[in-house]
Structures are given as structure tokens and as C-alpha cells.
Amino acid sequence: MVGVARLEAMPRGAYVLDLGLVPYQEARDLQRSLAGAVSQGAIPDTVVFLEHPPVVTLGRRTDAGELHVPEQAAVDIVETDRGGKSTFHGPGQLVCYPILDLKRHGKDVKKYVRDLEESLIRTLEPLGLEGTRIEGLTGIWLNRPPRKLASIGVHISRWVTTHGYALNVDLDPSPFTDWITACGLEDAAFTTIARELERPVTVDEVRPLAREALGEVFGLSFEELPADDGHGLWSQPIHGNLAARS
């Protein structure tokens, strides 16, 4: 019985794709490609880490009054199929897109979102920051006073997840309030890891912490995939090769 318990606790193999700066539409196409492959069982759970050029994304519950982007602002505005309201992405923010089959992780959407929050909390701990939840809201905050550090918005189809979280590492947070009413939250304050630590922090410094935390929470052991071939928009034969390695 002890051996069985240990077997059940073993991490499940998964892929991780570390990308640099990727335009939002390309990343959305990548997610759809990976989600189809995960849904078909061609590849295992796969997690993508990247950054986006400046873009405001609109979730399914976005209200028109949330947008007040200046006409001269150099930013794209994109409607998405994720839950939630509006948010901002830009360089210096770590974006994580887990493409997971929730049939392997409990088929519980609320638990999935809470697990994403837990992985963010664990990402921040080695940096000396204590992330916390606020009842009734998603995302991760720092308290006294409340400052939002990470946003979450997900889409789930046939129990396969897309979208994910965005963690503010080192960027100007003013677009969250000057360009939009981010997450639909009036008078909310937004912050970054660099601002809280009072030193420069790179996405490359935070990414390994995020990968380790996500693996711990979801019970995944990652194998890194090459990011050379068109941001991983592989053809179906390559999906078959990946499946043979899993």
C-alpha cells in the first residue's frame, strides 16, 4: 500500500515552452494548436511562458466603460474568449498559459483557478513577497494596502485549459488604471515585483520560480521543448513525435 501511495504521488510528465516576446494573436493561435493536441492525447499537458508587446485584452465580461485608452497610445486592443474583464499585457510581465487536461486534475474549474493562485503565491515566496487572495476576487495581491500583482483569466473547452495568468515583474503599471479599469476594479492599485523589492527584476529571474511552483502544485515534471520553429506551431507529424516521447 505504501508503494501504491508513492506511485500516485509521482509527478506526471509535461512539456514547457519558454518563449520571448510574442504578439498576442500568434500566442492565441499557439494555444489553440496545443489545446487541440492535448485534447487528442497527441501531447501531454504543456505550459507556455512568454511576454507580449503592449496589448489590452477584453474578457467575456468586459464592460464598454472599462476602456479609456488614449487615441495616441501604442497598444493593440483584442477581444478574447477568456473569462473575466479587461487587462493589460506588456514587456516585463510574465505570462503563463497552461494547456492542461483537467480530466487529469480533478475536473473542477474553481479548484483549477485556486491552484493557479497557489502557484503564484509559491512563485513569490523565494523573492520574499507574501502573495495573498482576496475573497470574491481572482488573482494575487499584496496587502496593507491591497495592491494587485497578478491577474488570472482562463478558458476551458472539453476540460482543456487555455489562457492563464499574468504576473507583473518589472513594467510601468499605469496602463492598468490610465488606459482601462483593469479587471473591472474601480480604484484598485497595481504593483510589480520590482517596485516591491525596490530593485530591477527580470522575467528571466522569475520564470524558473514560476515553473517550479507550477510543477509542484499540479504534480508535473517538465521537459523543455525547443522554441525555434515558429513559436512551436508544429505540424501534426511533429505532434506524433512528441506523443512518442511522452
Coordinates of C-alpha atoms in Angstrom, one line a residue:
M1 CA 0.0 0.0 0.0
V2 CA 2.9 2.4 0.7
G3 CA 4.3 1.7 -2.8
V4 CA 0.9 2.5 -4.3
A5 CA 0.7 5.8 -2.5
R6 CA 4.1 6.7 -3.7
L7 CA 3.3 5.8 -7.2
E8 CA 0.2 8.0 -7.2
A9 CA 2.3 10.9 -5.9
M10 CA 4.8 10.8 -8.7
P11 CA 4.9 13.8 -11.0
R12 CA 3.3 13.4 -14.4
G13 CA 5.4 14.2 -17.5
A14 CA 4.6 17.5 -19.2
Y15 CA 6.2 19.9 -21.7
V16 CA 7.3 23.5 -21.1
L17 CA 7.9 26.1 -23.8
D18 CA 9.9 29.2 -22.8
L19 CA 9.4 32.0 -25.4
G20 CA 10.4 35.6 -25.5
L21 CA 8.2 38.4 -26.8
V22 CA 5.3 37.0 -28.8
P23 CA 2.4 39.0 -30.4
Y24 CA -0.9 38.3 -28.8
Q25 CA -2.6 36.8 -31.9
E26 CA 0.4 34.4 -32.5
A27 CA 0.2 33.3 -28.9
R28 CA -3.5 32.7 -29.2
D29 CA -3.0 30.6 -32.3
L30 CA -0.3 28.6 -30.5
Q31 CA -2.6 27.9 -27.6
R32 CA -5.3 26.6 -29.9
S33 CA -2.9 24.4 -31.7
L34 CA -1.5 23.0 -28.4
A35 CA -5.0 22.6 -26.9
G36 CA -6.1 20.5 -29.9
A37 CA -3.1 18.3 -29.5
V38 CA -3.6 17.9 -25.7
S39 CA -7.3 17.2 -26.2
Q40 CA -6.5 14.4 -28.7
G41 CA -3.8 12.9 -26.5
A42 CA -1.1 13.7 -29.0
I43 CA 1.0 15.5 -26.4
P44 CA 0.8 15.7 -22.6
D45 CA 0.0 18.8 -20.6
T46 CA 2.0 21.7 -21.9
V47 CA 2.9 25.1 -20.3
V48 CA 3.9 28.2 -22.2
F49 CA 5.8 31.1 -20.7
L50 CA 6.2 34.3 -22.7
E51 CA 5.8 38.1 -22.8
H52 CA 3.6 40.2 -25.0
P53 CA 4.1 43.5 -26.7
P54 CA 1.7 46.1 -25.3
V55 CA -1.9 44.9 -25.7
V56 CA -5.2 45.4 -23.9
T57 CA -7.3 42.2 -23.9
L58 CA -11.0 42.1 -23.3
G59 CA -12.5 39.1 -21.5
R60 CA -16.1 37.9 -22.0
R61 CA -17.4 40.1 -19.1
T62 CA -15.7 43.4 -20.1
D63 CA -18.0 46.4 -20.0
A64 CA -17.5 49.2 -22.5
G65 CA -17.0 51.7 -19.7
E66 CA -13.7 50.0 -18.7
L67 CA -11.9 51.3 -21.7
H68 CA -10.4 54.7 -21.8
V69 CA -7.3 54.1 -23.9
P70 CA -5.8 57.4 -25.3
E71 CA -6.0 57.6 -29.1
Q72 CA -2.2 58.1 -29.3
A73 CA -1.4 55.0 -27.2
A74 CA 0.7 52.5 -29.0
V75 CA -1.3 49.4 -27.9
D76 CA -3.4 46.8 -29.6
I77 CA -6.9 46.0 -28.3
V78 CA -8.1 42.4 -28.7
E79 CA -11.3 40.6 -27.8
T80 CA -10.7 37.2 -26.3
D81 CA -12.6 34.1 -25.3
R82 CA -11.3 34.0 -21.7
G83 CA -13.3 34.7 -18.6
G84 CA -13.1 38.0 -16.7
K85 CA -12.8 41.6 -17.8
S86 CA -10.1 43.8 -19.3
T87 CA -6.4 43.6 -18.5
F88 CA -3.1 44.9 -19.9
H89 CA -0.1 42.9 -21.1
G90 CA 3.3 44.3 -21.9
P91 CA 7.1 43.6 -21.8
G92 CA 8.3 42.9 -18.3
Q93 CA 5.2 40.9 -17.4
L94 CA 5.5 37.1 -17.2
V95 CA 2.5 35.5 -18.9
C96 CA 1.8 31.8 -18.3
Y97 CA -0.5 29.8 -20.5
P98 CA -1.1 26.3 -19.0
I99 CA -2.6 23.9 -21.6
L100 CA -3.8 21.2 -19.2
D101 CA -6.3 18.4 -19.5
L102 CA -8.4 18.9 -16.3
K103 CA -9.6 15.3 -16.6
R104 CA -6.2 14.6 -15.1
H105 CA -6.5 17.3 -12.5
G106 CA -9.9 16.9 -10.9
K107 CA -12.4 18.4 -13.4
D108 CA -13.0 21.3 -11.1
V109 CA -12.8 24.8 -12.6
K110 CA -12.8 26.6 -9.3
K111 CA -10.1 24.4 -7.9
Y112 CA -8.0 25.0 -11.1
V113 CA -8.2 28.8 -10.6
R114 CA -7.3 28.4 -6.9
D115 CA -4.3 26.2 -7.9
L116 CA -3.1 28.8 -10.3
E117 CA -3.3 31.3 -7.4
E118 CA -1.4 28.9 -5.2
S119 CA 1.4 28.5 -7.8
L120 CA 1.7 32.3 -7.9
I121 CA 1.9 32.5 -4.2
R122 CA 4.7 29.9 -4.2
T123 CA 6.5 31.8 -7.1
L124 CA 6.7 34.9 -4.9
E125 CA 7.9 33.2 -1.7
P126 CA 11.6 32.9 -2.7
L127 CA 11.6 36.6 -3.5
G128 CA 10.4 37.4 0.0
L129 CA 7.0 38.6 -1.1
E130 CA 3.8 37.3 0.6
G131 CA 1.1 36.9 -2.0
T132 CA -2.5 36.6 -0.9
R133 CA -6.0 36.1 -2.1
I134 CA -8.9 38.5 -1.6
E135 CA -12.3 36.8 -1.1
G136 CA -14.6 37.2 -4.1
L137 CA -11.8 38.2 -6.5
T138 CA -9.3 36.2 -8.6
G139 CA -5.6 36.9 -8.9
I140 CA -2.9 37.6 -6.3
W141 CA -2.5 40.7 -4.2
L142 CA -0.1 42.2 -1.6
N143 CA -1.8 43.6 1.4
R144 CA -1.6 46.7 3.6
P145 CA -2.7 48.5 1.4
P146 CA -4.1 46.0 -1.2
R147 CA -2.0 46.0 -4.4
K148 CA -2.7 43.7 -7.3
L149 CA 0.4 41.8 -8.6
A150 CA -1.1 39.1 -10.8
S151 CA -4.2 38.6 -12.9
I152 CA -5.9 35.4 -13.9
G153 CA -8.3 34.7 -16.7
V154 CA -9.0 31.2 -18.2
H155 CA -10.9 29.4 -20.9
I156 CA -11.9 25.8 -20.7
S157 CA -13.2 23.6 -23.6
R158 CA -13.7 19.9 -23.3
W159 CA -11.8 20.2 -20.0
V160 CA -8.7 21.5 -21.7
T161 CA -7.5 24.9 -20.4
T162 CA -6.2 27.9 -22.3
H163 CA -5.2 31.4 -21.2
G164 CA -3.8 31.6 -17.6
Y165 CA -2.1 34.2 -15.6
A166 CA 0.0 37.4 -15.9
L167 CA 2.5 38.3 -13.2
N168 CA 3.8 41.9 -13.1
V169 CA 7.6 41.6 -12.9
D170 CA 9.0 44.9 -14.0
L171 CA 6.9 47.2 -16.1
D172 CA 5.0 50.5 -15.8
P173 CA 1.7 49.6 -14.1
S174 CA 0.0 52.9 -15.1
P175 CA -1.9 51.4 -18.1
F176 CA -3.9 49.2 -15.7
T177 CA -5.6 52.4 -14.4
D178 CA -4.9 55.1 -17.0
W179 CA -5.9 53.1 -20.1
I180 CA -8.5 50.7 -18.6
T181 CA -10.3 49.9 -15.4
A182 CA -8.4 46.7 -15.2
C183 CA -10.4 43.6 -14.1
G184 CA -13.4 46.0 -13.7
L185 CA -12.0 47.1 -10.3
E186 CA -12.5 50.8 -9.6
D187 CA -9.8 52.5 -7.6
A188 CA -7.6 49.3 -7.5
A189 CA -3.9 49.7 -7.1
F190 CA -1.5 47.7 -9.2
T191 CA 2.1 47.0 -8.5
T192 CA 5.1 45.0 -9.7
I193 CA 7.7 42.7 -8.2
A194 CA 10.5 45.2 -9.0
R195 CA 8.6 48.1 -7.3
E196 CA 8.0 46.0 -4.2
L197 CA 11.6 44.8 -4.0
E198 CA 13.0 48.3 -4.9
R199 CA 15.4 46.8 -7.4
P200 CA 15.4 45.8 -11.1
V201 CA 13.9 42.3 -11.7
T202 CA 13.9 40.5 -15.0
V203 CA 11.4 38.0 -16.3
D204 CA 14.3 35.5 -16.7
E205 CA 14.9 35.7 -13.0
V206 CA 11.2 34.9 -12.1
R207 CA 10.5 32.3 -14.8
P208 CA 12.3 29.4 -13.2
L209 CA 10.5 30.1 -9.9
A210 CA 7.2 30.1 -11.7
R211 CA 8.0 26.8 -13.5
E212 CA 9.0 25.1 -10.3
A213 CA 5.9 26.3 -8.4
L214 CA 3.5 25.3 -11.2
G215 CA 5.1 21.8 -11.3
E216 CA 4.7 21.5 -7.5
V217 CA 1.1 22.5 -7.4
F218 CA -0.1 20.5 -10.4
G219 CA 2.2 17.5 -9.9
L220 CA 4.1 18.0 -13.2
S221 CA 7.7 17.2 -14.2
F222 CA 8.7 19.4 -17.1
E223 CA 10.7 18.6 -20.2
E224 CA 11.7 21.7 -22.2
L225 CA 10.7 21.9 -25.8
P226 CA 12.7 23.9 -28.4
A227 CA 11.2 27.3 -29.2
D228 CA 12.8 27.7 -32.6
D229 CA 10.2 26.6 -35.1
G230 CA 7.6 29.4 -35.4
H231 CA 6.9 29.6 -31.7
G232 CA 6.0 25.9 -31.6
L233 CA 3.3 25.9 -34.2
W234 CA 4.2 22.4 -35.2
S235 CA 2.6 20.3 -37.9
Q236 CA 0.6 17.2 -37.0
P237 CA 3.5 14.7 -37.7
I238 CA 5.6 16.6 -35.0
H239 CA 2.7 16.2 -32.6
G240 CA 3.0 12.5 -33.2
N241 CA 6.7 12.6 -32.5
L242 CA 6.1 14.4 -29.2
A243 CA 3.5 11.8 -28.2
A244 CA 6.0 9.0 -28.8
R245 CA 8.3 10.7 -26.3
S246 CA 5.6 11.1 -23.6

